[in-house]
Short mmCIF file of C-alpha atoms and ligand atoms in Angstrom, two decimals:
data_model
loop_
_atom_site.label_atom_id
_atom_site.label_comp_id
_atom_site.label_asym_id
_atom_site.label_seq_id
_atom_site.Cartn_x
_atom_site.Cartn_y
_atom_site.Cartn_z
CA MET U 125 0.01 0.00 -0.03
CA LYS U 126 1.04 3.58 -0.48
CA ILE U 127 0.70 5.43 2.98
CA LEU U 128 0.64 9.08 3.77
CA VAL U 129 2.61 9.40 7.04
CA THR U 130 1.91 12.77 8.72
CA GLY U 131 4.44 13.57 11.42
CA GLY U 132 6.71 10.87 9.97
CA ALA U 133 9.99 12.60 10.87
CA GLY U 134 9.15 12.36 14.53
CA TYR U 135 9.93 9.61 17.10
CA ILE U 136 7.16 7.07 16.40
CA GLY U 137 6.75 8.07 12.71
CA SER U 138 10.37 7.37 11.84
CA HIS U 139 10.33 3.91 13.48
CA THR U 140 7.04 3.13 11.82
CA LEU U 141 8.47 4.02 8.44
CA ILE U 142 11.01 1.28 8.82
CA GLU U 143 8.36 -1.37 9.57
CA LEU U 144 6.22 -0.16 6.66
CA TYR U 145 9.07 -0.60 4.18
CA ALA U 146 10.04 -3.95 5.69
CA ALA U 147 6.46 -5.12 5.12
CA GLY U 148 6.55 -4.02 1.49
CA HIS U 149 4.63 -0.75 1.72
CA THR U 150 5.84 2.68 0.54
CA ALA U 151 5.33 5.96 2.29
CA VAL U 152 5.22 9.70 1.70
CA VAL U 153 5.90 11.92 4.71
CA VAL U 154 4.39 15.29 5.46
CA ASP U 155 5.92 16.99 8.39
CA ASN U 156 6.52 20.65 9.37
CA LEU U 157 9.62 19.70 11.34
CA TYR U 158 8.37 21.56 14.37
CA ASN U 159 9.62 18.83 16.71
CA SER U 160 11.91 16.80 14.40
CA SER U 161 14.58 17.06 11.78
CA LYS U 162 15.06 15.83 8.20
CA GLU U 163 18.07 13.84 9.41
CA SER U 164 15.79 11.16 10.83
CA LEU U 165 14.42 10.55 7.38
CA ARG U 166 17.79 10.39 5.89
CA ARG U 167 18.74 7.67 8.51
CA VAL U 168 15.46 5.83 7.92
CA ALA U 169 16.24 5.72 4.10
CA HIS U 170 19.71 4.29 4.97
CA ILE U 171 18.20 1.50 7.13
CA VAL U 172 15.52 0.55 4.66
CA GLY U 173 17.95 0.74 1.69
CA VAL U 174 16.26 3.42 -0.45
CA ASP U 175 17.85 6.67 -1.77
CA GLU U 176 15.28 8.85 0.09
CA ILE U 177 11.91 8.76 1.76
CA PRO U 178 9.50 10.98 -0.28
CA PHE U 179 9.04 14.06 1.97
CA TYR U 180 7.01 17.30 1.94
CA GLU U 181 8.14 19.89 4.49
CA ALA U 182 4.50 21.16 5.13
CA ASP U 183 2.04 21.95 7.90
CA ILE U 184 -0.99 19.76 7.62
CA ARG U 185 -3.17 22.82 8.40
CA ASP U 186 -1.93 24.34 5.10
CA LYS U 187 -4.74 23.44 2.79
CA ASN U 188 -2.96 24.34 -0.48
CA LYS U 189 0.09 22.35 0.36
CA LEU U 190 -1.90 19.34 1.46
CA GLU U 191 -3.86 19.59 -1.81
CA SER U 192 -0.74 19.49 -3.87
CA VAL U 193 0.46 16.43 -1.81
CA PHE U 194 -2.81 14.60 -2.65
CA SER U 195 -2.73 15.76 -6.31
CA ASP U 196 0.78 14.13 -6.59
CA HIS U 197 -0.07 10.81 -5.00
CA GLN U 198 -2.98 8.31 -4.70
CA PHE U 199 -2.89 7.05 -1.09
CA ASP U 200 -4.34 3.85 0.16
CA CYS U 201 -4.23 4.98 3.86
CA CYS U 202 -2.96 7.75 6.09
CA ILE U 203 -1.15 7.07 9.33
CA HIS U 204 -1.67 10.32 11.35
CA PHE U 205 1.05 11.06 13.79
CA ALA U 206 1.30 14.81 13.30
CA GLY U 207 0.50 16.79 16.42
CA LEU U 208 1.81 18.53 19.50
CA LYS U 209 2.33 16.17 22.44
CA ALA U 210 3.85 17.80 25.49
CA VAL U 211 1.36 17.59 28.30
CA GLY U 212 2.75 20.46 30.45
CA GLU U 213 3.13 22.74 27.53
CA SER U 214 -0.44 22.05 26.51
CA VAL U 215 -1.56 23.40 29.91
CA ALA U 216 0.39 26.60 29.27
CA LYS U 217 -0.69 26.96 25.56
CA PRO U 218 -4.06 25.55 25.23
CA LEU U 219 -5.02 27.51 22.16
CA GLU U 220 -1.94 26.32 20.24
CA TYR U 221 -2.59 22.73 21.12
CA TYR U 222 -6.29 22.79 20.22
CA GLU U 223 -5.56 24.65 17.01
CA ASN U 224 -2.75 22.45 15.89
CA ASN U 225 -4.16 19.14 16.80
CA MET U 226 -7.82 19.68 16.07
CA ASN U 227 -7.60 21.91 13.03
CA GLY U 228 -4.70 19.96 11.56
CA THR U 229 -6.82 16.87 11.62
CA PHE U 230 -9.95 18.63 10.18
CA VAL U 231 -7.89 19.82 7.22
CA LEU U 232 -6.40 16.43 6.66
CA LEU U 233 -9.72 14.54 6.89
CA ASP U 234 -11.31 16.96 4.38
CA ALA U 235 -8.46 16.50 1.87
CA MET U 236 -8.54 12.75 2.37
CA ARG U 237 -12.36 12.65 1.76
CA ARG U 238 -12.11 14.85 -1.36
CA HIS U 239 -9.37 12.60 -2.79
CA GLY U 240 -11.14 9.33 -1.97
CA CYS U 241 -8.71 8.12 0.63
CA LYS U 242 -10.97 7.00 3.45
CA ASN U 243 -8.62 4.89 5.52
CA ILE U 244 -6.91 6.27 8.59
CA ILE U 245 -4.79 5.05 11.54
CA PHE U 246 -4.73 7.60 14.34
CA SER U 247 -2.22 7.93 17.11
CA SER U 248 -4.34 8.08 20.23
CA SER U 249 -3.15 7.60 23.78
CA ALA U 250 -3.82 5.95 27.03
CA THR U 251 -4.37 9.43 28.34
CA VAL U 252 -7.95 9.16 27.09
CA TYR U 253 -8.73 6.83 30.07
CA GLY U 254 -7.88 9.66 32.49
CA ASP U 255 -7.53 8.01 35.93
CA PRO U 256 -8.76 4.61 34.70
CA ALA U 257 -11.77 3.02 36.16
CA GLU U 258 -10.26 -0.41 35.90
CA ILE U 259 -6.74 -2.01 35.86
CA PRO U 260 -5.64 -3.53 33.60
CA ILE U 261 -7.38 -1.21 31.22
CA THR U 262 -9.53 -2.84 28.42
CA GLU U 263 -10.98 -0.90 25.49
CA GLU U 264 -14.40 -1.30 27.32
CA CYS U 265 -13.20 0.93 30.15
CA PRO U 266 -14.96 4.25 29.83
CA LYS U 267 -12.90 7.25 28.82
CA GLY U 268 -12.08 9.45 31.69
CA HIS U 269 -11.53 13.13 32.50
CA CYS U 270 -8.33 14.43 30.76
CA THR U 271 -6.56 16.82 33.06
CA ASN U 272 -4.83 18.68 30.18
CA PRO U 273 -5.58 20.09 26.73
CA TYR U 274 -3.24 17.63 25.00
CA GLY U 275 -5.31 14.68 26.37
CA GLN U 276 -8.55 16.55 25.42
CA THR U 277 -7.54 16.86 21.80
CA LYS U 278 -6.77 13.04 21.63
CA SER U 279 -10.13 12.18 23.25
CA MET U 280 -12.12 14.66 21.07
CA LEU U 281 -10.35 13.59 17.87
CA GLU U 282 -11.32 10.01 18.59
CA GLU U 283 -15.02 11.11 18.72
CA VAL U 284 -14.60 13.13 15.46
CA LEU U 285 -13.13 10.20 13.72
CA LYS U 286 -15.92 7.83 15.06
CA ASP U 287 -18.55 10.28 13.74
CA VAL U 288 -16.84 10.45 10.36
CA GLN U 289 -16.87 6.66 10.12
CA THR U 290 -20.52 6.51 11.29
CA ALA U 291 -21.62 9.06 8.67
CA ASP U 292 -19.83 7.35 5.81
CA THR U 293 -19.19 3.66 6.39
CA GLU U 294 -16.72 3.57 3.39
CA TRP U 295 -14.30 4.92 6.00
CA ASN U 296 -12.05 2.56 7.97
CA VAL U 297 -10.70 4.13 11.15
CA VAL U 298 -8.23 2.48 13.53
CA LEU U 299 -7.70 4.27 16.81
CA LEU U 300 -4.46 2.96 18.45
CA ARG U 301 -4.24 3.93 22.12
CA TYR U 302 -0.47 4.00 22.72
CA PHE U 303 0.69 3.38 26.37
CA ASN U 304 4.20 4.66 27.12
CA PRO U 305 6.52 4.25 24.12
CA ILE U 306 10.38 4.09 24.90
CA GLY U 307 13.37 2.42 23.31
CA ALA U 308 14.80 2.94 19.87
CA HIS U 309 15.73 1.10 16.73
CA SER U 310 18.48 -1.61 17.23
CA SER U 311 20.76 0.21 14.88
CA GLY U 312 21.15 3.07 17.39
CA THR U 313 20.72 5.60 14.63
CA ILE U 314 17.23 6.75 15.25
CA GLY U 315 15.44 7.42 18.51
CA GLU U 316 13.63 10.03 20.61
CA ASN U 317 15.13 13.47 20.37
CA PRO U 318 13.41 15.84 22.73
CA ASN U 319 14.00 19.56 22.62
CA GLY U 320 15.23 21.08 25.97
CA ILE U 321 14.45 19.44 29.28
CA PRO U 322 12.73 16.12 28.68
CA ASN U 323 9.22 15.72 30.05
CA ASN U 324 9.18 11.97 29.89
CA LEU U 325 10.92 9.43 32.07
CA MET U 326 13.20 7.53 29.64
CA PRO U 327 14.84 10.47 27.93
CA TYR U 328 15.41 12.03 31.29
CA ILE U 329 17.05 8.84 32.46
CA THR U 330 19.32 8.65 29.36
CA GLN U 331 20.33 12.24 29.68
CA VAL U 332 21.42 11.74 33.34
CA ALA U 333 23.23 8.58 32.38
CA ILE U 334 25.24 10.41 29.83
CA GLY U 335 26.03 13.39 32.13
CA LYS U 336 23.79 16.06 30.58
CA ARG U 337 21.73 16.33 33.73
CA LYS U 338 22.74 15.83 37.30
CA GLU U 339 20.10 13.59 38.58
CA LEU U 340 16.61 12.18 37.93
CA GLY U 341 13.81 13.62 39.96
CA ILE U 342 11.40 10.87 40.81
CA PHE U 343 7.92 12.40 41.09
CA GLY U 344 6.53 10.95 44.23
CA ASN U 345 7.14 7.63 46.18
CA ASP U 346 3.90 7.70 48.13
CA TYR U 347 1.51 6.33 45.56
CA ASP U 348 -0.57 3.24 46.25
CA THR U 349 1.75 1.06 44.21
CA PRO U 350 4.21 -1.76 45.33
CA ASP U 351 7.21 0.66 45.87
CA GLY U 352 5.25 3.89 46.02
CA THR U 353 6.34 5.24 42.56
CA GLY U 354 4.09 5.56 39.49
CA VAL U 355 3.43 2.38 37.38
CA ARG U 356 3.22 2.48 33.61
CA ASP U 357 2.95 0.17 30.66
CA TYR U 358 6.17 0.94 28.78
CA ILE U 359 6.27 -0.35 25.20
CA HIS U 360 9.18 -0.73 22.85
CA VAL U 361 8.78 1.80 19.98
CA VAL U 362 9.60 -0.95 17.40
CA ASP U 363 6.68 -3.13 18.72
CA LEU U 364 4.53 -0.02 18.57
CA ALA U 365 5.56 0.62 15.04
CA LYS U 366 4.75 -2.97 14.06
CA ALA U 367 1.19 -2.40 15.42
CA HIS U 368 0.57 0.01 12.60
CA VAL U 369 1.50 -2.59 10.02
CA CYS U 370 -0.97 -4.99 11.65
CA ALA U 371 -3.64 -2.23 11.69
CA LEU U 372 -3.04 -1.77 7.93
CA LYS U 373 -4.03 -5.33 7.37
CA ALA U 374 -7.29 -4.81 9.31
CA ILE U 375 -7.91 -1.81 7.14
CA SER U 376 -7.44 -3.87 4.01
CA ARG U 377 -9.99 -6.24 5.39
CA LYS U 378 -12.41 -3.24 5.67
CA CYS U 379 -12.59 -3.19 9.45
CA GLY U 380 -14.87 -0.09 9.85
CA LEU U 381 -14.08 1.26 13.27
CA GLY U 382 -11.39 -0.44 15.40
CA ILE U 383 -10.01 0.73 18.82
CA TYR U 384 -7.01 -0.89 20.42
CA ASN U 385 -4.86 -0.65 23.33
CA ILE U 386 -1.20 -0.89 22.37
CA GLY U 387 0.92 -1.78 25.40
CA THR U 388 2.62 -4.94 26.77
CA GLY U 389 0.11 -5.50 29.59
CA HIS U 390 2.92 -5.27 32.21
CA GLY U 391 3.15 -2.43 34.72
CA TYR U 392 6.66 -1.20 35.78
CA SER U 393 7.23 1.43 38.43
CA VAL U 394 9.65 4.30 38.06
CA LEU U 395 12.15 2.46 40.30
CA ASP U 396 11.74 -0.70 38.31
CA VAL U 397 12.78 1.20 35.18
CA VAL U 398 15.68 2.99 36.68
CA ASN U 399 16.94 -0.21 38.27
CA ALA U 400 16.56 -2.18 34.91
CA PHE U 401 18.37 0.61 33.06
CA ILE U 402 21.32 0.56 35.58
CA LYS U 403 21.46 -3.32 35.46
CA VAL U 404 21.31 -3.71 31.68
CA ASN U 405 23.67 -0.87 30.78
CA GLY U 406 26.06 -0.94 33.71
CA VAL U 407 25.78 2.89 34.14
CA ASN U 408 24.81 5.00 37.06
CA VAL U 409 21.61 7.01 37.32
CA PRO U 410 21.58 9.17 40.45
CA TYR U 411 18.08 10.13 41.52
CA LYS U 412 16.23 12.09 44.14
CA ILE U 413 12.62 11.66 45.32
CA GLN U 414 10.72 14.83 44.60
CA PRO U 415 7.04 15.81 45.13
CA ARG U 416 4.35 14.37 42.97
CA ARG U 417 3.84 15.90 39.45
CA PRO U 418 0.42 17.48 39.12
CA GLY U 419 -1.93 15.54 36.93
CA ASP U 420 -0.02 12.18 37.33
CA ILE U 421 -1.95 8.98 38.28
CA ALA U 422 -0.69 6.06 40.29
CA THR U 423 -1.11 3.12 37.88
CA CYS U 424 -1.79 2.71 34.18
CA TYR U 425 -1.34 -0.54 32.22
CA CYS U 426 -3.50 -2.26 29.75
CA ASN U 427 -4.89 -5.58 28.73
CA PRO U 428 -3.70 -5.85 25.12
CA ALA U 429 -5.77 -9.00 24.30
CA LYS U 430 -8.01 -7.30 21.84
CA ALA U 431 -5.02 -6.15 19.65
CA GLN U 432 -3.70 -9.73 19.72
CA ALA U 433 -7.09 -11.33 18.88
CA GLU U 434 -8.14 -8.91 16.17
CA LEU U 435 -4.91 -7.45 14.74
CA GLY U 436 -2.57 -10.45 15.45
CA TRP U 437 -0.32 -8.07 17.18
CA LYS U 438 1.60 -8.75 20.45
CA ALA U 439 4.59 -6.99 21.94
CA GLN U 440 7.82 -8.89 21.59
CA TYR U 441 10.29 -6.79 23.64
CA GLY U 442 10.65 -6.53 27.40
CA ILE U 443 11.73 -3.73 29.71
CA GLU U 444 15.50 -4.75 29.43
CA ASP U 445 15.37 -4.53 25.65
CA MET U 446 13.72 -1.09 26.00
CA CYS U 447 16.42 0.15 28.41
CA ARG U 448 19.26 -1.21 26.29
CA ASP U 449 18.03 0.25 23.09
CA SER U 450 17.23 3.69 24.64
CA TRP U 451 20.80 3.85 25.91
CA ASN U 452 22.32 2.55 22.71
CA TRP U 453 20.63 5.52 20.80
CA GLN U 454 21.62 8.09 23.48
CA LYS U 455 25.24 7.03 23.82
CA ASN U 456 25.77 6.98 20.10
CA ASN U 457 24.00 10.28 19.52
CA PRO U 458 24.65 12.38 22.74
CA ASN U 459 23.08 15.43 20.99
CA GLY U 460 20.47 13.53 19.09
CA TYR U 461 20.17 14.45 15.34
CA GLN U 462 22.59 17.22 15.71
CA ASP U 463 25.57 14.80 15.95
P1 NAD Q 172 6.89 13.62 17.79
O1 NAD Q 172 6.80 15.05 18.24
O2 NAD Q 172 8.31 12.98 17.75
O3 NAD Q 172 6.30 13.51 16.23
C1 NAD Q 172 5.21 14.31 15.91
C2 NAD Q 172 5.60 14.97 14.52
O4 NAD Q 172 4.54 15.78 14.07
C3 NAD Q 172 6.86 15.83 14.59
O5 NAD Q 172 7.77 15.40 13.71
C4 NAD Q 172 6.26 17.23 14.33
O6 NAD Q 172 7.26 18.03 13.71
C5 NAD Q 172 5.04 16.93 13.49
N1 NAD Q 172 4.02 17.91 13.46
C6 NAD Q 172 3.36 18.45 14.57
N2 NAD Q 172 2.46 19.31 14.22
C7 NAD Q 172 2.35 19.28 12.84
C8 NAD Q 172 1.58 19.98 11.80
N3 NAD Q 172 0.69 20.76 12.10
N4 NAD Q 172 1.93 19.66 10.46
C9 NAD Q 172 2.86 18.81 10.17
N5 NAD Q 172 3.61 18.17 11.08
C10 NAD Q 172 3.44 18.36 12.38
O7 NAD Q 172 5.96 12.80 18.67
P2 NAD Q 172 5.77 11.17 18.75
O8 NAD Q 172 6.28 10.79 20.06
O9 NAD Q 172 6.38 10.54 17.61
O10 NAD Q 172 4.23 11.08 18.66
C11 NAD Q 172 3.55 10.72 17.48
C12 NAD Q 172 2.06 10.81 17.71
O11 NAD Q 172 1.72 9.91 18.70
C13 NAD Q 172 1.53 12.12 18.19
O12 NAD Q 172 0.28 12.40 17.74
C14 NAD Q 172 1.42 11.84 19.72
O13 NAD Q 172 0.42 12.68 20.41
C15 NAD Q 172 1.00 10.44 19.81
N6 NAD Q 172 1.40 9.80 21.13
C16 NAD Q 172 2.67 9.89 21.43
C17 NAD Q 172 3.05 9.22 22.72
C18 NAD Q 172 4.34 9.28 23.28
O14 NAD Q 172 4.63 9.09 24.46
N7 NAD Q 172 5.50 9.61 22.44
C19 NAD Q 172 1.99 8.56 23.40
C20 NAD Q 172 0.68 8.48 22.91
C21 NAD Q 172 0.40 9.13 21.74
C1 WQD Q 173 6.17 8.09 33.47
C2 WQD Q 173 6.32 7.94 35.03
C3 WQD Q 173 6.09 9.96 36.20
C4 WQD Q 173 9.66 11.99 34.40
C5 WQD Q 173 2.95 10.81 29.20
C6 WQD Q 173 1.61 11.40 28.73
C7 WQD Q 173 0.76 10.41 28.02
C8 WQD Q 173 1.59 9.78 26.89
C9 WQD Q 173 2.86 9.20 27.41
C10 WQD Q 173 1.23 11.02 24.88
C11 WQD Q 173 5.30 8.76 35.88
C12 WQD Q 173 7.50 9.52 36.34
C13 WQD Q 173 8.61 11.09 34.77
C14 WQD Q 173 10.62 12.30 35.44
C15 WQD Q 173 9.46 10.77 36.95
N1 WQD Q 173 1.89 10.67 25.89
N2 WQD Q 173 8.56 10.53 36.01
N3 WQD Q 173 10.45 11.72 36.70
O1 WQD Q 173 3.08 10.75 32.34
O2 WQD Q 173 2.78 8.29 32.06
O3 WQD Q 173 2.59 9.77 30.17
O4 WQD Q 173 3.58 10.19 28.04
O5 WQD Q 173 0.12 10.66 24.69
O6 WQD Q 173 -0.35 11.14 27.52
O7 WQD Q 173 0.91 11.95 29.90
O8 WQD Q 173 4.84 9.40 31.04
O9 WQD Q 173 7.26 9.33 30.86
O10 WQD Q 173 6.15 11.50 31.61
O11 WQD Q 173 6.10 9.51 33.16
O12 WQD Q 173 9.41 10.33 38.08
O13 WQD Q 173 11.43 13.18 35.23
O14 WQD Q 173 7.68 8.50 35.34
O15 WQD Q 173 5.60 10.61 37.37
O16 WQD Q 173 5.00 8.06 36.96
P1 WQD Q 173 3.24 9.61 31.50
P2 WQD Q 173 6.17 9.99 31.63
#
């Protein structure tokens, strides 16, 4: 299939491109490079053995540019990663987040509809469950209250996409609710490349390990969890990338609407992750317990059985693989794509 990949230069998009090519698909990337660089695409091309990944430097909100992309190509499906994703920043800049994530998706969906491409895989998030009503979380679990504008955009866009599919059943819509993606491609040449101070746990750990930051702050050790620190469902980004290839198969079977949790089903605490990282990589990660971070929940992990049953997808990698590959990327690229 020929796939339009919005946000394909980013962390999850770049890993997904590799799995798409490995499965025999081709891709065209549209990205405004707001949170990424062209270098990731150059490295993806090297890994998959092509001269270049077709790329448009464009904002998906730019109707004219998007129109020219759709005029140049006939797409079978869109994998829609493009969006802003920093939870804290979204609280400070709600309008920017609503405008980019909502309006960007509206412009995209309109162009898709007009050009007869009615298949989409959307990057949703475990954040739509809020403080989950059940653990492990199944897709039946009601969506919860999102404490930040970023999460609201994901939850609202899910509803928009459901409505689009209900109104016109020619659409096939797969909503993938990612849990906590970490890790990197085994080559160590592509990975997560945050700007400034990392918001998420793993990039913070790797930056402490390489000496860019003094110590990790652990946000609370008084949660109702086995060791008091927050528990999450970390998933290797390569496993996550492969879930998109499985979702494409569902789309080619004309699945209609599909909603899937994409996680391993295992919960690890912050201390579990830090200790696994130290053990696997033989490096030191100094840390200090700090107050809880506002908006955090104690425990979040999923039941991924539906994705296995209906998509034939199951995570292969464990927490030690994730820690090894995150470190391999960081130590080979201390300054990310600027190296
Ligand atoms: P990322 O920031 O690395 O990638 C997103 C890409 O979208 C970037 O390359 C950015 O430049 C691009 N982009 C943003 N707005 C755009 C616009 N208007 N037009 C064109 N390009 C635009 O993020 P990621 O971690 O790869 O996440 C990909 C998707 O998955 C996002 O939608 C994110 O919300 C979602 N998601 C991420 C996580 C996570 O923890 N990383 C978890 C759940 C869901
Ligand atoms: C994980 C655990 C922190 C940093 C976020 C978004 C979610 C999704 C994935 C996009 C928590 C603790 C963290 C640090 C710490 N993204 N922590 N020190 O918050 O589970 O999920 O990313 O959709 O929507 O909310 O991920 O990596 O920020 O935190 O102690 O410096 O690590 O408190 O328990 P989170 P995270």
